[in-house]
Coordinates of C-alpha atoms in Angstrom, one line a residue:
Chain A
X6 CA -20.2 156.6 86.3
X7 CA -20.4 152.8 85.9
X8 CA -24.0 151.3 87.2
X9 CA -21.8 150.1 90.3
X10 CA -23.6 150.1 93.9
X11 CA -21.0 150.9 95.7
X12 CA -19.9 153.9 93.8
X13 CA -19.0 157.1 95.7
X14 CA -18.9 160.5 94.2
X15 CA -16.8 161.9 91.1
X16 CA -15.3 164.9 90.6
X17 CA -17.4 167.5 88.4
X18 CA -15.2 170.4 86.7
X19 CA -16.5 173.6 85.2
X20 CA -14.5 175.0 82.9
X21 CA -14.9 178.4 81.7
X22 CA -18.6 177.8 81.6
X23 CA -21.0 180.9 80.5
X24 CA -24.8 181.0 80.1
X25 CA -25.8 183.9 77.8
X26 CA -29.5 184.2 77.2
X27 CA -30.6 185.7 73.9
X28 CA -32.0 189.1 74.1
X29 CA -29.9 190.0 77.4
X30 CA -26.9 191.9 77.1
X31 CA -25.1 190.5 80.2
X32 CA -24.6 186.7 80.7
X33 CA -26.5 185.0 83.4
X34 CA -23.5 183.1 84.2
X35 CA -20.0 184.5 83.3
X36 CA -17.0 182.5 82.8
X37 CA -17.3 180.1 85.7
X38 CA -14.3 177.9 86.5
X39 CA -14.5 175.6 89.5
X40 CA -13.6 172.0 90.4
X41 CA -16.1 170.3 92.8
X42 CA -14.1 167.4 94.4
X43 CA -15.1 163.9 94.4
X44 CA -17.2 162.7 97.3
X45 CA -17.6 166.3 98.8
X46 CA -20.7 168.7 99.6
X47 CA -20.2 171.8 97.9
X48 CA -22.6 174.6 98.5
X49 CA -23.4 177.4 95.9
X50 CA -24.4 180.4 98.1
X51 CA -25.5 183.7 97.0
X52 CA -28.1 186.3 96.7
X53 CA -31.5 185.8 94.7
X54 CA -30.8 186.1 91.0
X55 CA -27.1 185.5 91.4
X56 CA -27.2 182.6 88.7
X57 CA -26.5 179.7 91.4
X58 CA -29.4 177.5 90.1
X59 CA -28.2 178.4 86.7
X60 CA -24.8 177.3 87.3
X61 CA -26.3 174.1 89.1
X62 CA -28.8 173.3 86.3
X63 CA -25.8 173.6 83.6
X64 CA -24.3 170.4 85.4
X65 CA -27.4 168.1 84.5
X66 CA -27.9 170.2 81.4
X67 CA -31.4 171.4 82.2
X68 CA -29.9 174.5 81.0
X69 CA -27.4 174.2 78.3
X70 CA -24.4 176.2 78.6
X71 CA -23.5 178.8 75.8
X72 CA -19.6 178.2 76.0
X73 CA -17.1 176.3 78.3
X74 CA -16.8 172.6 79.2
X75 CA -18.3 170.5 82.1
X76 CA -16.5 167.3 82.6
X77 CA -18.3 164.7 85.5
X78 CA -15.9 162.1 86.5
X79 CA -13.7 162.7 83.7
X80 CA -16.8 162.5 80.9
X81 CA -17.4 165.5 78.9
X82 CA -21.3 166.2 79.9
X83 CA -22.0 168.1 76.8
X84 CA -21.3 165.1 74.5
X85 CA -23.7 162.5 76.2
X86 CA -27.5 162.4 75.6
X87 CA -28.8 164.8 78.0
X88 CA -31.7 162.4 79.2
X89 CA -29.2 159.6 80.0
X90 CA -26.7 161.9 81.8
X91 CA -29.6 163.0 84.2
X92 CA -30.2 159.5 84.8
X93 CA -26.9 159.4 86.5
X94 CA -27.4 162.6 88.4
X95 CA -29.7 162.7 91.5
X96 CA -31.8 165.6 91.5
X97 CA -33.9 167.0 94.4
X98 CA -35.6 170.4 94.4
X99 CA -37.7 172.6 96.6
X100 CA -41.2 171.6 97.6
X101 CA -39.7 168.1 96.1
X102 CA -41.4 168.3 92.9
X103 CA -42.9 164.7 93.6
X104 CA -45.3 163.3 90.8
X105 CA -48.7 163.8 92.8
X106 CA -50.2 161.2 90.8
X107 CA -47.7 158.7 92.0
X108 CA -47.5 156.8 95.0
X109 CA -44.2 157.0 97.0
X110 CA -43.0 153.9 95.7
X111 CA -43.6 154.7 92.4
X112 CA -41.9 158.1 92.7
X113 CA -39.0 156.5 93.9
X114 CA -38.9 153.8 91.2
X115 CA -39.1 156.2 88.5
X116 CA -35.2 156.3 87.8
X117 CA -34.4 152.7 88.3
X118 CA -37.4 151.9 85.9
X119 CA -35.9 154.5 83.4
X120 CA -32.6 152.5 83.5
X121 CA -34.3 149.3 82.8
X122 CA -33.8 147.6 86.2
X123 CA -36.4 144.4 86.7
X124 CA -39.2 144.7 88.9
X125 CA -37.8 142.7 91.8
X126 CA -34.6 144.9 92.1
X127 CA -36.7 148.1 91.8
X128 CA -39.0 146.8 94.8
X129 CA -36.1 146.0 97.0
X130 CA -34.4 149.3 96.1
X131 CA -37.6 151.3 96.9
X132 CA -37.8 149.6 100.4
X133 CA -34.1 150.1 100.8
X134 CA -34.3 154.1 100.2
X135 CA -37.4 154.2 102.2
X136 CA -35.4 153.0 105.2
X137 CA -32.5 155.2 104.4
X138 CA -34.5 158.3 104.7
X139 CA -36.6 157.2 107.7
X140 CA -39.8 156.4 106.2
X141 CA -41.3 152.9 107.1
X142 CA -42.0 151.2 103.8
X143 CA -45.1 149.2 105.2
X144 CA -46.6 152.5 106.2
X145 CA -45.8 154.9 103.4
X146 CA -45.2 152.9 100.2
X147 CA -48.7 153.1 99.2
X148 CA -49.2 156.7 100.1
X149 CA -49.8 159.6 97.7
X150 CA -47.4 162.9 98.0
X151 CA -50.5 164.9 99.2
X152 CA -50.8 162.6 102.2
X153 CA -47.4 163.3 103.5
X154 CA -46.3 166.3 105.2
X155 CA -43.6 168.8 103.9
X156 CA -40.9 166.8 105.9
X157 CA -41.7 163.7 104.7
X158 CA -42.3 164.9 100.8
X159 CA -38.7 166.2 101.1
X160 CA -37.2 162.8 102.3
X161 CA -39.1 161.0 99.2
X162 CA -37.5 163.5 97.1
X163 CA -34.2 162.7 98.4
X164 CA -35.1 159.1 98.0
X165 CA -36.1 159.4 94.7
X166 CA -32.9 161.3 93.7
X167 CA -30.7 158.7 95.2
X168 CA -32.7 155.7 94.1
X169 CA -30.5 154.7 91.0
X170 CA -27.3 155.2 93.1
X171 CA -25.9 158.1 91.2
X172 CA -22.6 159.2 91.8
X173 CA -23.7 163.0 91.9
X174 CA -26.5 164.7 93.6
X175 CA -27.7 168.1 93.0
X176 CA -29.8 169.6 95.2
X177 CA -31.5 173.1 94.7
X178 CA -32.8 174.6 97.9
X179 CA -34.1 171.3 98.9
X180 CA -35.4 172.2 102.3
X181 CA -36.3 175.8 101.5
X182 CA -40.0 175.2 102.1
X183 CA -40.1 173.5 105.3
X184 CA -40.3 174.9 108.9
X185 CA -37.1 175.5 110.7
X186 CA -37.1 172.4 113.0
X187 CA -38.2 170.0 110.1
X188 CA -35.3 171.6 108.1
X189 CA -32.8 171.6 111.0
X190 CA -33.6 167.5 111.0
X191 CA -33.3 167.2 107.2
X192 CA -30.0 168.9 107.2
X193 CA -28.7 166.3 110.1
X194 CA -30.1 163.5 108.2
X195 CA -28.4 164.7 105.0
X196 CA -25.1 165.0 106.8
X197 CA -25.8 161.3 108.4
X198 CA -26.3 160.0 104.7
X199 CA -23.6 161.5 103.5
X200 CA -21.0 159.9 105.7
X201 CA -22.2 156.4 104.3
X202 CA -22.8 157.4 100.8
X203 CA -20.0 160.0 100.0
X204 CA -21.6 161.5 96.8
X205 CA -20.7 164.5 95.2
X206 CA -23.3 167.0 96.2
X207 CA -23.8 170.5 94.9
X208 CA -26.3 172.3 97.0
X209 CA -27.6 175.4 96.1
X210 CA -29.1 177.8 99.0
X211 CA -29.3 181.4 99.7
X212 CA -29.0 180.7 103.7
X213 CA -25.4 181.2 104.6
X214 CA -26.1 179.2 108.1
X215 CA -27.3 176.3 106.1
X216 CA -24.1 176.3 103.8
X217 CA -22.1 176.6 106.8
X218 CA -23.5 173.8 108.6
X219 CA -23.8 171.3 105.6
X220 CA -20.7 172.3 103.1
X221 CA -17.2 170.8 103.2
X222 CA -16.6 173.8 100.9
X223 CA -18.7 176.9 99.9
X224 CA -18.6 179.0 96.9
X225 CA -20.0 182.5 97.5
X226 CA -21.4 183.5 94.2
X227 CA -21.7 187.3 93.2
X228 CA -23.5 188.7 90.2
X229 CA -23.4 186.4 87.0
X230 CA -22.2 183.8 89.3
X231 CA -18.9 185.2 89.6
X232 CA -16.8 183.2 92.4
X233 CA -16.0 185.7 95.2
X234 CA -14.7 183.2 97.5
X235 CA -14.5 179.4 97.4
X236 CA -13.1 177.9 100.4
X237 CA -14.0 175.8 103.6
X238 CA -16.8 177.4 105.8
X239 CA -13.8 177.8 108.4
X240 CA -11.6 180.0 106.1
X241 CA -14.6 182.0 104.7
X242 CA -15.7 182.8 108.3
X243 CA -12.5 183.2 109.6
X244 CA -11.1 185.6 106.7
X245 CA -13.8 186.8 104.1
X246 CA -12.3 187.6 100.8
X247 CA -13.8 191.0 100.4
X248 CA -16.8 193.0 101.8
X249 CA -19.3 191.7 100.0
X250 CA -18.7 188.1 101.2
X251 CA -18.4 189.6 104.6
X252 CA -21.8 191.4 104.3
X253 CA -23.2 188.1 103.0
X254 CA -21.8 186.2 106.0
X255 CA -23.4 188.6 108.1
X256 CA -23.0 189.5 111.7
X257 CA -22.0 187.1 114.1
X258 CA -19.1 185.3 112.0
X259 CA -17.3 184.4 115.2
X260 CA -20.4 183.0 116.5
X261 CA -21.0 180.9 113.5
X262 CA -17.5 179.7 113.6
X263 CA -18.2 178.2 116.8
X264 CA -20.8 175.7 115.6
X265 CA -17.9 174.3 113.0
X266 CA -15.8 173.5 116.2
X267 CA -16.1 170.7 118.5
X268 CA -14.7 170.5 122.1
X269 CA -12.7 167.6 121.5
X270 CA -10.9 169.8 118.9
X271 CA -9.7 172.4 121.4
X272 CA -7.3 172.5 124.5
X273 CA -9.8 172.6 127.1
X274 CA -8.2 172.3 130.9
X275 CA -7.8 169.2 132.8
X276 CA -6.3 170.8 135.9
X277 CA -9.4 171.1 138.3
X278 CA -9.0 169.6 141.5
X279 CA -11.4 166.7 141.7
X280 CA -12.4 164.1 144.6
X281 CA -14.6 161.0 144.5
X282 CA -17.1 161.6 147.4
X283 CA -17.3 158.0 148.5
X284 CA -13.3 157.8 148.8
X285 CA -12.8 161.1 150.4
X286 CA -13.7 162.8 153.6
X287 CA -14.4 166.7 153.9
X288 CA -11.1 167.1 155.7
X289 CA -8.8 165.5 153.3
X290 CA -10.1 167.3 150.4
X291 CA -9.8 170.5 152.5
X292 CA -6.1 169.8 153.0
X293 CA -5.5 168.9 149.4
X294 CA -7.4 172.1 148.3
X295 CA -5.1 174.2 150.5
X296 CA -2.0 172.5 149.2
X297 CA -3.1 173.1 145.7
X298 CA -4.1 176.7 146.4
X299 CA -7.6 176.3 145.0
X300 CA -10.6 177.6 146.3
X301 CA -12.8 175.3 144.5
X302 CA -13.3 171.5 144.0
X303 CA -15.2 169.3 141.8
X304 CA -16.9 166.0 143.4
X305 CA -17.5 163.2 141.3
X306 CA -19.6 159.9 141.9
X307 CA -18.3 156.5 141.8
X308 CA -18.1 156.4 138.0
X309 CA -16.3 159.6 137.9
X310 CA -19.2 161.7 136.8
X311 CA -19.4 165.3 137.8
X312 CA -21.7 166.1 140.7
X313 CA -21.2 169.3 142.6
X314 CA -18.8 172.3 143.0
X315 CA -17.8 172.9 146.4
X316 CA -15.9 175.9 147.9
X317 CA -13.3 175.6 150.4
X318 CA -15.7 177.2 152.9
X319 CA -18.2 174.6 152.6
X320 CA -16.0 171.8 153.8
X321 CA -15.3 173.1 157.5
X322 CA -18.8 172.3 158.5
X323 CA -19.9 169.3 156.3
X324 CA -20.0 165.6 157.5
X325 CA -19.7 164.1 154.1
X326 CA -19.0 165.1 150.5
X327 CA -22.4 164.0 149.4
X328 CA -24.3 167.1 150.0
X329 CA -22.1 170.0 150.1
X330 CA -21.6 172.8 147.4
X331 CA -23.5 173.7 144.4
X332 CA -24.5 170.9 141.9
X333 CA -23.1 171.0 138.5
X334 CA -25.4 172.5 135.8
X335 CA -24.9 172.3 132.4
X336 CA -22.3 169.9 131.0
X337 CA -20.7 169.8 127.9
X338 CA -19.4 166.6 126.2
X339 CA -16.3 166.5 123.9
X340 CA -18.9 166.1 121.1
X341 CA -20.4 169.4 121.8
X342 CA -19.8 172.2 119.8
X343 CA -18.1 175.2 121.0
X344 CA -21.1 177.1 120.6
X345 CA -23.1 174.5 123.2
X346 CA -19.8 175.0 125.3
X347 CA -20.1 178.7 125.4
X348 CA -23.7 178.7 126.3
X349 CA -22.8 176.2 129.3
X350 CA -20.2 178.6 130.2
X351 CA -22.5 181.4 130.3
X352 CA -24.9 179.7 132.2
X353 CA -22.3 178.4 134.8
X354 CA -21.0 181.7 135.2
X355 CA -17.2 181.2 134.2
X356 CA -16.5 177.9 133.1
X357 CA -18.2 174.4 132.1
X358 CA -17.4 170.8 132.9
X359 CA -16.6 168.8 130.0
X360 CA -17.6 165.1 130.0
X361 CA -16.4 162.2 127.8
X362 CA -18.4 159.5 125.9
X363 CA -19.6 157.9 129.2
X364 CA -20.5 161.0 131.2
X365 CA -17.2 160.9 133.0
X366 CA -15.1 164.1 134.1
X367 CA -12.5 165.1 131.3
X368 CA -11.8 168.4 132.1
X369 CA -13.3 172.1 132.1
X370 CA -13.6 174.7 129.6
X371 CA -13.8 178.6 130.1
X372 CA -14.2 181.8 128.2
X373 CA -10.6 182.1 127.9
X374 CA -10.3 178.8 125.7
X375 CA -13.0 179.7 123.2
X376 CA -11.7 183.3 122.7
X377 CA -8.1 181.9 122.3
X378 CA -9.2 179.1 119.7
X379 CA -11.1 181.8 117.8
X380 CA -7.9 184.1 117.6
X381 CA -5.9 181.4 116.6
X382 CA -8.2 180.4 113.6
X383 CA -8.3 183.9 112.5
X384 CA -4.6 184.2 112.8
X385 CA -4.2 180.8 110.7
X386 CA -6.3 181.9 107.9
X387 CA -4.6 185.4 107.6
X388 CA -1.2 184.1 107.3
X389 CA -2.6 181.4 105.3
X390 CA -4.0 183.8 102.8
X391 CA -1.1 186.2 103.0
X392 CA 1.0 183.4 101.8
X393 CA -1.0 182.4 98.9
Chain B
X19 CA -102.4 155.6 73.4
X20 CA -100.5 157.0 75.9
X21 CA -96.9 157.7 76.1
X22 CA -96.0 154.2 77.7
X23 CA -97.9 152.3 75.6
X24 CA -96.6 154.0 72.6
X25 CA -92.9 153.4 73.6
X26 CA -93.8 149.8 74.3
X27 CA -95.2 149.5 71.1
X28 CA -92.4 151.0 69.1
X29 CA -89.6 149.6 71.3
X30 CA -87.6 148.1 68.8
X31 CA -87.4 151.1 66.6
X32 CA -86.9 153.2 69.5
X33 CA -83.8 151.3 71.2
X34 CA -82.3 151.1 67.7
X35 CA -82.5 154.9 67.2
X36 CA -81.3 155.5 70.9
X37 CA -78.3 153.1 70.4
X38 CA -77.5 154.9 67.2
X39 CA -77.9 158.4 68.9
X40 CA -75.4 157.2 71.7
X41 CA -73.1 155.6 69.2
X42 CA -72.6 158.5 67.2
X43 CA -72.0 160.9 70.0
X44 CA -69.5 158.7 71.6
X45 CA -67.8 157.9 68.7
X46 CA -67.8 161.9 67.8
X47 CA -66.4 162.4 71.3
X48 CA -63.6 160.0 70.9
X49 CA -62.4 161.3 67.5
X50 CA -62.7 164.9 68.8
X51 CA -61.1 163.9 72.1
X52 CA -58.1 162.5 70.0
X53 CA -57.8 165.6 67.6
X54 CA -58.4 168.0 70.6
X55 CA -55.6 166.3 72.6
X56 CA -53.4 166.5 69.9
X57 CA -53.9 170.1 69.1
X58 CA -53.6 171.1 72.9
X59 CA -50.2 169.3 73.1
X60 CA -49.2 171.0 70.0
X61 CA -50.0 174.5 71.2
X62 CA -49.9 174.4 75.1
X63 CA -46.5 175.7 75.4
X64 CA -46.9 178.8 73.4
X65 CA -49.3 181.5 74.5
X66 CA -50.1 182.8 71.1
X67 CA -50.8 179.3 69.9
X68 CA -53.2 178.5 72.9
X69 CA -55.0 181.7 72.1
X70 CA -55.6 180.9 68.5
X71 CA -56.6 177.2 69.0
X72 CA -59.1 178.2 71.5
X73 CA -60.4 181.2 69.3
X74 CA -60.9 178.9 66.4
X75 CA -62.7 176.4 68.4
X76 CA -65.0 179.1 70.1
X77 CA -65.8 180.5 66.4
X78 CA -67.0 177.0 65.5
X79 CA -69.2 176.7 68.2
X80 CA -71.0 180.1 67.4
X81 CA -72.1 178.7 64.0
X82 CA -75.6 177.8 64.6
X83 CA -75.9 173.7 64.4
X84 CA -78.6 174.1 61.7
X85 CA -76.6 176.5 59.7
X86 CA -73.4 174.2 59.9
X87 CA -75.4 171.1 58.9
X88 CA -76.9 173.1 55.9
X89 CA -73.5 173.9 54.7
X90 CA -71.9 170.6 55.0
X91 CA -74.6 168.7 53.3
X92 CA -73.8 170.0 50.0
X93 CA -70.2 168.9 50.4
X94 CA -70.8 165.4 52.0
X95 CA -74.3 164.7 51.1
X96 CA -76.8 163.4 53.7
X97 CA -76.5 161.0 56.3
X98 CA -73.9 159.8 59.1
X99 CA -71.0 161.9 57.4
X100 CA -72.2 165.4 57.7
X101 CA -73.7 164.8 61.1
X102 CA -70.4 163.1 62.5
X103 CA -68.1 166.1 61.1
X104 CA -70.7 168.9 62.7
X105 CA -70.5 166.8 65.9
X106 CA -66.7 166.1 66.2
X107 CA -66.2 170.1 65.1
X108 CA -68.8 171.2 68.0
X109 CA -66.8 168.9 70.5
X110 CA -63.5 170.3 69.9
X111 CA -64.0 173.4 71.8
X112 CA -64.6 172.1 75.0
X113 CA -61.8 169.3 74.9
X114 CA -59.0 171.3 73.2
X115 CA -59.5 174.3 75.7
X116 CA -59.7 171.8 78.9
X117 CA -56.2 170.0 77.5
X118 CA -54.7 173.6 77.3
X119 CA -56.1 174.8 80.5
X120 CA -55.0 171.2 82.0
X121 CA -51.5 171.2 80.6
X122 CA -50.6 174.7 81.5
X123 CA -51.8 174.1 85.0
X124 CA -49.0 171.2 85.7
X125 CA -46.8 172.3 88.3
X126 CA -43.6 173.4 86.8
X127 CA -41.8 172.2 89.4
X128 CA -43.0 168.7 88.8
X129 CA -42.2 169.0 85.1
X130 CA -38.8 170.2 86.1
X131 CA -38.2 167.2 88.5
X132 CA -39.4 164.8 85.5
X133 CA -36.8 166.3 83.2
X134 CA -34.1 166.6 86.1
X135 CA -34.2 163.0 86.9
X136 CA -33.8 161.8 83.3
X137 CA -37.2 161.3 81.4
X138 CA -37.2 162.5 77.8
X139 CA -39.6 164.8 76.2
X140 CA -42.3 161.9 75.5
X141 CA -42.0 160.4 78.8
X142 CA -42.7 163.7 80.6
X143 CA -45.7 164.3 78.2
X144 CA -47.2 161.1 78.5
X145 CA -46.3 159.9 82.1
X146 CA -46.6 163.0 84.1
X147 CA -48.2 165.9 82.1
X148 CA -51.0 164.1 80.4
X149 CA -51.8 162.0 83.3
X150 CA -52.1 165.3 85.7
X151 CA -54.2 167.2 82.8
X152 CA -56.2 164.0 82.7
X153 CA -59.1 164.9 85.0
X154 CA -59.5 168.4 83.1
X155 CA -59.4 166.3 79.9
X156 CA -62.1 164.3 81.0
X157 CA -64.4 167.1 82.1
X158 CA -64.0 168.7 78.7
X159 CA -65.2 165.4 77.1
X160 CA -68.0 165.0 79.4
X161 CA -69.3 168.7 78.5
X162 CA -68.8 167.8 74.8
X163 CA -70.7 164.5 75.1
X164 CA -73.6 166.4 76.9
X165 CA -73.7 169.1 74.2
X166 CA -73.5 166.6 71.4
X167 CA -76.5 164.5 72.9
X168 CA -78.6 167.7 72.1
X169 CA -76.9 168.7 68.8
X170 CA -77.2 165.3 67.3
X171 CA -81.2 165.7 67.6
X172 CA -80.6 168.7 65.0
X173 CA -78.7 166.3 62.7
X174 CA -81.8 164.5 61.8
X175 CA -82.4 167.6 59.5
X176 CA -79.2 166.0 57.7
X177 CA -81.0 162.4 57.9
X178 CA -78.4 161.2 60.2
X179 CA -79.1 158.5 62.7
X180 CA -80.6 158.6 66.0
X181 CA -83.5 159.9 68.0
X182 CA -83.8 163.2 66.2
X183 CA -85.8 161.4 63.5
X184 CA -88.2 160.9 66.1
X185 CA -88.7 164.2 67.3
X186 CA -88.5 166.0 63.7
X187 CA -91.3 163.6 62.3
X188 CA -93.2 164.0 65.5
X189 CA -92.9 167.7 65.2
X190 CA -93.8 168.1 61.4
X191 CA -96.8 165.5 62.1
X192 CA -98.2 167.7 64.8
X193 CA -102.0 167.1 65.5
X194 CA -102.0 163.5 63.9
X195 CA -102.2 160.4 65.8
X196 CA -99.2 159.7 68.0
X197 CA -97.5 162.7 66.9
X198 CA -96.8 164.3 70.5
X199 CA -96.1 160.8 71.8
X200 CA -93.3 160.2 69.2
X201 CA -91.6 163.6 69.8
X202 CA -91.8 163.2 73.4
X203 CA -90.3 159.8 73.3
X204 CA -87.3 161.0 71.2
X205 CA -86.8 163.7 73.6
X206 CA -87.2 161.6 77.0
X207 CA -84.9 159.3 75.3
X208 CA -82.1 161.8 74.9
X209 CA -82.5 162.9 78.3
X210 CA -82.2 159.4 79.6
X211 CA -79.3 158.6 77.6
X212 CA -77.6 161.6 78.6
X213 CA -77.9 160.9 82.1
X214 CA -76.6 157.5 81.6
X215 CA -73.6 158.6 79.8
X216 CA -72.9 161.0 82.8
X217 CA -72.7 157.9 84.8
X218 CA -70.5 156.3 82.5
X219 CA -68.0 159.3 82.8
X220 CA -68.4 159.1 86.7
X221 CA -67.1 155.6 86.4
X222 CA -64.4 156.4 84.1
X223 CA -63.0 159.0 86.2
X224 CA -63.1 156.8 89.2
X225 CA -61.0 154.1 87.5
X226 CA -58.7 156.6 85.5
X227 CA -57.8 159.4 87.5
X228 CA -55.1 158.6 90.0
X229 CA -56.2 158.7 93.9
X230 CA -53.1 161.0 94.5
X231 CA -55.0 163.9 92.3
X232 CA -58.8 163.0 92.7
X233 CA -60.3 166.1 94.1

């Protein structure tokens, strides 16, 4: 946890951590042991009141554990001065918790100030952080939190949490209070930041979809923070450990699974009959189609971008390939999720054209590919869990 | 002699008394503010403590000022001392109560964030909580000041400084020359000074309350 600008995340270990409040019989958090790998986003997800926030707050000791140990980057967190510990752990909460009497710049500057950075370095850092979260420093530096939208406040909250470049970031339902569109944007942005920053992020939410979207690993927590399943989103979706987890995953686990897979990861077909409209006459294409025994062919333009589907029937009367057939509707890129692909398949009625990075034809994908992929993942995780 | 001629004639004495009047009120308010904020900080986290502190301060306020001064004179004698003590005691209620209300009204998410990013207890209190409670505390001080302007008049009974002396002697000499003028000059002086102080409070609020929380 050195004060190093290039530091990426560090590992966090919770070892038999229990929190018992005086006066209540059952512990709020009971004997939790888990390892949060360095540089990963780990989501604590569970119903309200399951102790997920308590668990997270014990990592920066806003709540002191009753027993057990917590190590952060190999250091025993319980032996450090709590205030100094917290300065090295980013903390972002629901509704941002910004200081309303401070400007945006002053809010972001708080932790660097506490760490005794000099004024110039703090100023630079504030501008850098505002750029990072997509707020123009010239425009927003001197604004007060109440002059910002909910999404902008949340961005400032993230910037404040990251200002001193802590290796660990704790986020307690940070996007819970913003509208769904803004929430989606903020989630995308967090993922974008994380590819560069590679912090260890502990993220608490009760929204399983958010967990699937953001998490490298998800810990599904039950009562008193007992870990019901701690695994990758794919594994939890494919093979929930028990009925409670399955219930929490909710209906449509397979559909959620589709959001995690990209077209480039699956075996799409590349055997469609194609023809470039400028180089091929309708008669040539027709003979090629009869040869290959295909009733449909895909017409491409000069840069091999998909244009139209033609039926062999259309070709007998056509003078050129430029205008025959049915235009290609929804395209799917290799970057698209399988969910987008499925949408395109349904809209296109059977199969959708897959394009590469420059929009060129690379193949087609049909419903069979999608179902096979889901089937395969299920089998993998089932045999995986049977072996362990 | 009409009122204006009277004021012009006695300007030296009247302005000195006015100055003393403002001075004792302001000093008493400042002392009460320091004590009130300290009490508020000490008790605001405990509902019982808050209730007890507010109740005690309210009790003081129910003692008639005349009676309180009368009780203080045997102990502290005549003059400025019993006056200031009485004024401070009266100013405690609005300031303490507003401090408690102001501190209790700080959004828990904000203090949680302050702690969570590594501010120590004193930092959270001085940089966040008191700054956010400041408009309420200032409003308490303003109410206290207005109240003390009037009570300080009664303090002339304990031979305290200020315009009260003018009012009292004017009233006791009722019927004799310039008696009414003297009482009126004292009373008007108090009103004018109260309005001036109101303006000062407005300025203080402008200068010290962050634009981010100004109403």
